[in-house]
Amino acid sequence: MEELQPASGNRVTYIDFARGLTMLTVIWGHIMLEGITNVFVYSFHMPVFFFLSGMVFSKERYDGVFALIRRRWKTLILPYIIASFISWAWWALRCVILSEPPASYFRPLMQTFIAQGSGGYLIHNVPLWFVTSLFWMEVLYWFLSKCRWKLCLGLSLLCGLAGVLLMEYTELPSVLPWSLEVTLAAMPFYAFGNLCARIPNLSQRIQRKPLAAVSVVVVSVILVVLVASKNGHVTMAQAKLGNPILFYTGATLGIVFVLTLCCLLDRFQGRILDFFRWFGRNSFYAMVVHVPIMVFMIWVVARACGRDRAEVRGDYRYTVPIFLLTFLTTLLLVWCLAKWKVYRAEKGRKGG
């Protein structure tokens, strides 16, 4: 194997493309609660996000672990807290308007500081669990990345084993605060992503053999479907992996599928592909805002069709329009947030 090179700090377009594509599977999986498509996307979409996050991590960006913590506190945790409070306010207002009082209005808000994705916690915006998990992932991996890459990979696999043991073989009442055991279980994906990003010219290597790449995409998709069908519905947010061997097999195959496809398509240009790259660059915003939008769209469609909300989430006749409405509204809000970010940056430069 060639000597691994430091991860680049430059924008990598195929990673952006992969984020955008995977974000679509996240939105669909949250809407469609039944069937093979749900089982399929849940088998790999969060492992892919951990893998891609590992690809862009570089310890050289930080003077030390405290510099990393300060930086990621500002860019991950503070936005997480703000997003949780805003989405909680929207959730509470919706409960009042629909006359559906929960057991407690304030428990989900206080759970912001525990950040679990299961047990009824963060019910106002469950995907936010990923943000705090990613924060601890980067802190822990900073220490692992100080080791030689073989030792780093071995320690990451041990972290994954520890996470699985905590999830599968202990009587925990729910996911640990800040999803710590899920973070450990996801460490191999993050480490593989970081090591994979250091392979020189990864995208170009895949593009040189398009027929082989297409074959890998097709075969990996078929295998993911077979493995996911055998393992059933899994969810990292709730620390439910099914059979751990099947989970890691399906997740790895899903990563191979997404990475190979996006590297292969990265050779092409066009508005559609550029759109997915832009969407991927802003996938954090989409992750944060899509669930409150989705819940509202489910209510709209269910009311318009005279159906129960649980019923419409298991029928493609309803989930497809819900997906389109959620996606388009999410796009609009993400565009506004992206513009606001650019405005703030420009204002900061002028003020400086």
PDB file of C-alpha atoms in Angstrom, residues 12 35-36 67 69 77 79 95 122 124 127 144 146 150 160 183 197 218 263 271 291-292 295 298 307 311 335:
ATOM      1  CA  VAL A  12     -13.355  17.915  -2.516  1.00  0.00           C
ATOM      2  CA  GLY A  35     -40.762  -1.384   3.202  1.00  0.00           C
ATOM      3  CA  ILE A  36     -37.474  -2.236   1.536  1.00  0.00           C
ATOM      4  CA  ALA A  67      -8.062  24.329  19.734  1.00  0.00           C
ATOM      5  CA  ILE A  69     -12.701  21.720  20.962  1.00  0.00           C
ATOM      6  CA  ILE A  77     -22.341  22.620  19.504  1.00  0.00           C
ATOM      7  CA  PRO A  79     -25.495  25.772  16.245  1.00  0.00           C
ATOM      8  CA  CYS A  95     -48.669  20.516  19.791  1.00  0.00           C
ATOM      9  CA  LEU A 122     -35.007  15.081  21.262  1.00  0.00           C
ATOM     10  CA  HIS A 124     -38.671  17.748  18.454  1.00  0.00           C
ATOM     11  CA  PRO A 127     -31.416  13.932  13.841  1.00  0.00           C
ATOM     12  CA  LEU A 144      -6.105   8.259  17.777  1.00  0.00           C
ATOM     13  CA  LYS A 146      -1.547  10.885  16.646  1.00  0.00           C
ATOM     14  CA  LYS A 150      -2.045   0.990  11.292  1.00  0.00           C
ATOM     15  CA  GLY A 160     -16.195  -0.004  17.386  1.00  0.00           C
ATOM     16  CA  THR A 183     -19.974   7.300  18.657  1.00  0.00           C
ATOM     17  CA  ALA A 197      -8.981  10.445   1.970  1.00  0.00           C
ATOM     18  CA  VAL A 218     -24.307  -2.354  -9.214  1.00  0.00           C
ATOM     19  CA  CYS A 263     -16.243   9.552  -7.628  1.00  0.00           C
ATOM     20  CA  ARG A 271     -26.416  21.936 -13.358  1.00  0.00           C
ATOM     21  CA  VAL A 291     -37.606  17.010  10.300  1.00  0.00           C
ATOM     22  CA  PRO A 292     -39.730  19.947  11.533  1.00  0.00           C
ATOM     23  CA  VAL A 295     -43.689  16.653  10.285  1.00  0.00           C
ATOM     24  CA  ILE A 298     -47.088  14.853   6.810  1.00  0.00           C
ATOM     25  CA  ARG A 307     -55.936   9.779   6.317  1.00  0.00           C
ATOM     26  CA  GLU A 311     -51.041   5.541   7.597  1.00  0.00           C
ATOM     27  CA  TRP A 335     -30.766  28.480   0.496  1.00  0.00           C
TER      28      TRP A 335
END
